Amino acid sequence: MPAHVAVIMDGNGRWARARGLPRVAGHRAGAEAVRRTIRAAISHGVRWLTLYAFSAENWRRSPAEVLDLTGLLRHYLKNEIAALAAEGVRLSVIGEPGRFAADIQADLAAAERLTAGNERLNLTIALSYGARAEIVAAARAAAAAAAAGRLDPQQLDEERFGRFLATAAMPDPDLIVRTSGEQRLSNFLLWQAAYSELVFLDVLWPDFAETDFSAALAEYRRRERRFGARPG
Ligand code: IPE
Ligand code: IPE
Ligand code: MG
């Protein structure tokens, strides 16, 4: 069983287009898939689940779509956090939550505080997240620590550098799943994905079901992880 599953939730727009609906209908249906996925992770005993909800590059979408997406995020936070807390979910955010409206930032911070003691599932939501920006921020923090005399540059290794990343407290993802048939990482967890198994599913995110989650886990179990150590 993978300890950490990360999901690139893609295909909301195509799901809506196929039904002759506006894109926002796809995002709304995608929120239902988030609920199903959290339940599936809990029932399979996955301890860490990271969901790519909004990329740093997604701000380039039309103002109307950005407004729809942030509106749904606001709605989700107001309506779901109590239930998540009751289910034993610990919520964390990576990315740039400071780019969202003040009330969303406040709700995110409150949700993190409220759920900080939970242990059943570590749920991380990537919001305005970009892996390159994360790595640059970590490099900047390491350089500042060195300039302040708190870090010897000679001592900086992969493990220490990882502590400057937003993901310092979590294990690297064992499995990264992307829906919608696209086969790319789109600036998601580039450092952390060094040895992740990648599973690409043809299902569109709003259709993602518990059976798809199980299928991705089954595919993961068929993989042979080598970490470079074993010759073919
Ligand atoms: C994923 O679905 C949701 C976000 C990236 C916010 P898309 O909106 O990317 O849907 P497609 O890829 O256009 O189908
Ligand atoms: C990646 O999906 C980001 C999220 C799922 C939040 P996109 O739809 O934005 O990625 P590209 O543009 O197809 O690479
Ligand atoms: Mg997409």
XYZ file of C-alpha atoms and ligand atoms in Angstrom:
261
model
C 0.000 0.000 0.000
C 1.454 3.413 -0.880
C 1.869 5.640 2.180
C 1.399 8.779 0.105
C -0.853 9.144 -2.934
C -0.887 12.437 -4.850
C -3.527 13.232 -7.460
C -3.531 15.650 -10.380
C -7.278 16.178 -10.694
C -7.703 16.959 -14.388
C -10.514 16.901 -16.930
C -13.300 18.993 -15.406
C -13.600 21.203 -18.473
C -13.764 18.294 -20.912
C -16.344 16.551 -18.721
C -18.569 19.646 -18.886
C -18.028 20.173 -22.622
C -19.038 16.582 -23.346
C -22.370 17.359 -21.671
C -22.880 20.755 -23.265
C -22.480 22.385 -19.848
C -20.400 25.398 -18.779
C -16.919 24.602 -17.401
C -18.013 25.542 -13.899
C -20.397 22.552 -13.912
C -17.342 20.349 -14.371
C -15.560 22.002 -11.460
C -18.659 21.556 -9.306
C -18.841 17.862 -10.190
C -15.101 17.675 -9.526
C -15.701 18.732 -5.928
C -17.881 15.619 -5.498
C -14.994 13.514 -6.768
C -12.785 15.094 -4.093
C -15.192 13.852 -1.423
C -15.206 10.340 -2.908
C -11.413 10.296 -3.107
C -10.935 11.311 0.521
C -13.328 8.537 1.573
C -11.505 6.037 -0.652
C -8.107 7.003 0.778
C -9.403 6.564 4.319
C -11.018 3.213 3.563
C -7.824 1.896 1.932
C -5.705 3.039 4.858
C -3.657 5.518 2.820
C -2.066 7.897 5.360
C -1.128 10.802 3.094
C -3.251 12.204 0.275
C -2.202 15.276 -1.694
C -4.606 16.883 -4.167
C -3.531 19.331 -6.875
C -6.522 21.678 -6.843
C -5.153 24.887 -8.411
C -1.776 25.459 -10.018
C 0.242 28.669 -9.914
C -0.337 28.764 -13.683
C -4.125 28.393 -13.366
C -4.320 32.146 -12.588
C -3.833 32.535 -16.359
C -7.352 31.231 -17.021
C -10.153 33.665 -17.796
C -11.151 35.937 -14.898
C -14.604 34.326 -14.970
C -13.198 30.808 -14.556
C -10.796 31.925 -11.796
C -13.783 33.489 -10.027
C -15.760 30.233 -10.394
C -12.857 28.176 -9.036
C -12.179 30.433 -6.066
C -15.910 30.619 -5.372
C -16.105 26.830 -5.257
C -13.071 26.702 -2.972
C -14.760 29.179 -0.633
C -17.981 27.142 -0.675
C -16.074 23.893 -0.076
C -14.200 25.318 2.915
C -17.361 26.680 4.521
C -19.268 23.421 4.072
C -16.788 20.554 4.313
C -14.239 21.352 6.989
C -16.361 20.276 9.942
C -17.057 16.911 8.307
C -13.381 16.411 7.450
C -12.396 17.247 11.018
C -14.952 14.735 12.350
C -13.529 12.027 10.077
C -10.054 12.478 11.529
C -8.585 14.322 8.560
C -5.674 16.673 9.131
C -5.685 19.392 6.491
C -2.600 21.239 5.256
C -2.060 23.611 2.365
C 0.969 23.946 0.096
C 1.404 26.638 -2.532
C 0.611 30.307 -2.241
C -2.606 30.602 -0.201
C -1.764 34.311 0.195
C -2.858 34.882 -3.411
C -6.482 34.043 -2.550
C -9.058 36.403 -1.016
C -8.649 37.239 2.669
C -11.691 35.218 3.800
C -10.409 32.116 1.991
C -6.991 32.547 3.594
C -8.655 32.860 6.993
C -10.775 29.730 6.423
C -7.732 27.747 5.282
C -5.741 28.804 8.346
C -8.690 27.996 10.620
C -9.098 24.573 9.001
C -5.409 23.811 9.512
C -5.657 24.822 13.163
C -8.912 22.914 13.753
C -7.598 19.667 12.285
C -3.972 19.879 13.468
C -4.423 17.085 16.016
C -6.004 14.584 13.616
C -4.103 11.519 12.476
C -6.279 9.309 10.297
C -5.489 10.969 6.977
C -3.015 13.746 6.216
C -4.796 15.642 3.458
C -2.723 18.265 1.668
C -4.355 20.604 -0.820
C -2.053 22.259 -3.358
C -3.420 25.759 -4.002
C -1.720 28.200 -6.324
C 1.035 25.612 -6.186
C 3.985 25.461 -8.559
C 6.914 23.131 -7.972
C 9.519 25.425 -9.500
C 8.371 28.320 -7.328
C 8.513 25.996 -4.293
C 12.084 24.967 -5.136
C 13.179 28.566 -5.720
C 11.626 29.604 -2.376
C 13.519 26.776 -0.674
C 16.775 27.845 -2.343
C 16.161 31.413 -1.221
C 15.517 30.278 2.372
C 18.647 28.130 2.355
C 20.717 31.010 0.977
C 19.326 33.338 3.656
C 20.174 30.792 6.357
C 23.704 30.535 4.985
C 24.086 34.321 4.815
C 22.922 34.552 8.440
C 25.484 31.954 9.489
C 22.849 29.360 10.414
C 23.741 26.976 7.588
C 27.109 25.824 6.313
C 26.762 25.568 2.496
C 29.043 22.525 2.582
C 26.524 20.791 4.822
C 23.578 21.364 2.477
C 22.528 17.976 1.129
C 19.284 16.584 -0.294
C 17.832 15.807 3.112
C 18.566 19.264 4.531
C 17.368 20.996 1.371
C 14.113 19.045 1.596
C 13.480 20.641 4.972
C 13.178 24.033 3.267
C 10.413 22.776 0.970
C 6.703 23.168 1.721
C 6.523 19.383 1.926
C 9.176 19.060 4.658
C 6.771 17.295 7.012
C 5.533 14.663 4.540
C 7.012 11.613 2.847
C 7.585 11.792 -0.906
C 4.582 10.540 -2.895
C 4.831 6.833 -3.661
C 2.148 7.137 -6.308
C 1.060 10.081 -8.446
C -2.216 9.636 -10.316
C -3.336 11.949 -13.114
C -6.789 11.719 -14.604
C -8.064 12.863 -18.033
C -5.490 11.007 -20.127
C -2.875 13.800 -20.079
C 0.570 12.433 -19.317
C 2.540 15.232 -17.691
C 3.234 16.638 -14.232
C 2.261 20.269 -14.990
C 4.691 21.663 -12.386
C 3.476 19.382 -9.560
C 5.902 18.079 -6.880
C 8.892 18.002 -9.253
C 11.459 17.489 -6.477
C 9.346 15.009 -4.534
C 8.380 12.929 -7.608
C 11.962 11.748 -8.226
C 11.002 8.102 -7.667
C 7.203 8.232 -7.585
C 5.270 5.712 -9.635
C 3.114 7.533 -12.192
C -0.327 6.249 -13.141
C -2.307 7.975 -15.883
C -6.009 7.183 -16.075
C -8.328 7.893 -18.984
C -11.206 8.844 -16.678
C -12.159 12.537 -16.413
C -11.874 13.872 -12.859
C -15.630 14.376 -12.193
C -16.152 10.683 -13.065
C -13.357 9.518 -10.738
C -14.820 6.800 -8.521
C -13.665 4.601 -5.667
C -13.082 1.841 -8.244
C -10.635 4.120 -10.101
C -8.772 4.756 -6.865
C -8.602 0.983 -6.262
C -7.442 0.424 -9.851
C -4.613 2.938 -9.409
C -3.546 1.192 -6.189
C -3.648 -2.175 -7.970
C -1.471 -0.788 -10.768
C 0.951 0.578 -8.150
C 1.233 -2.862 -6.561
C 2.166 -4.373 -9.940
C 5.091 -1.958 -10.302
C 8.579 -2.919 -9.225
C 10.256 -0.001 -7.484
C 14.023 -0.049 -7.855
C 15.325 3.386 -6.830
C 18.245 2.775 -9.163
C 19.643 0.048 -6.954
C 18.816 -3.099 -8.880
C 20.070 -3.864 -12.399
C 17.443 -5.115 -14.851
C -8.962 20.423 -13.638
O -9.785 20.415 -14.759
C -9.293 21.553 -12.689
C -8.240 22.581 -12.625
C -7.105 22.559 -13.276
C -8.474 23.710 -11.739
P -9.535 21.376 -15.998
O -10.258 22.647 -15.767
O -8.085 21.518 -16.266
O -10.250 20.556 -17.159
P -9.756 20.338 -18.644
O -8.318 19.889 -18.593
O -9.903 21.648 -19.348
O -10.656 19.280 -19.177
C -2.971 20.743 -13.721
O -3.998 20.743 -14.655
C -3.359 21.535 -12.514
C -4.426 20.956 -11.710
C -4.992 19.795 -11.904
C -4.849 21.753 -10.595
P -4.025 21.766 -15.878
O -5.209 21.411 -16.678
O -3.910 23.153 -15.388
O -2.660 21.388 -16.637
P -2.243 21.589 -18.153
O -2.423 23.038 -18.477
O -3.138 20.703 -18.981
O -0.808 21.130 -18.201
Mg -6.756 20.523 -17.432
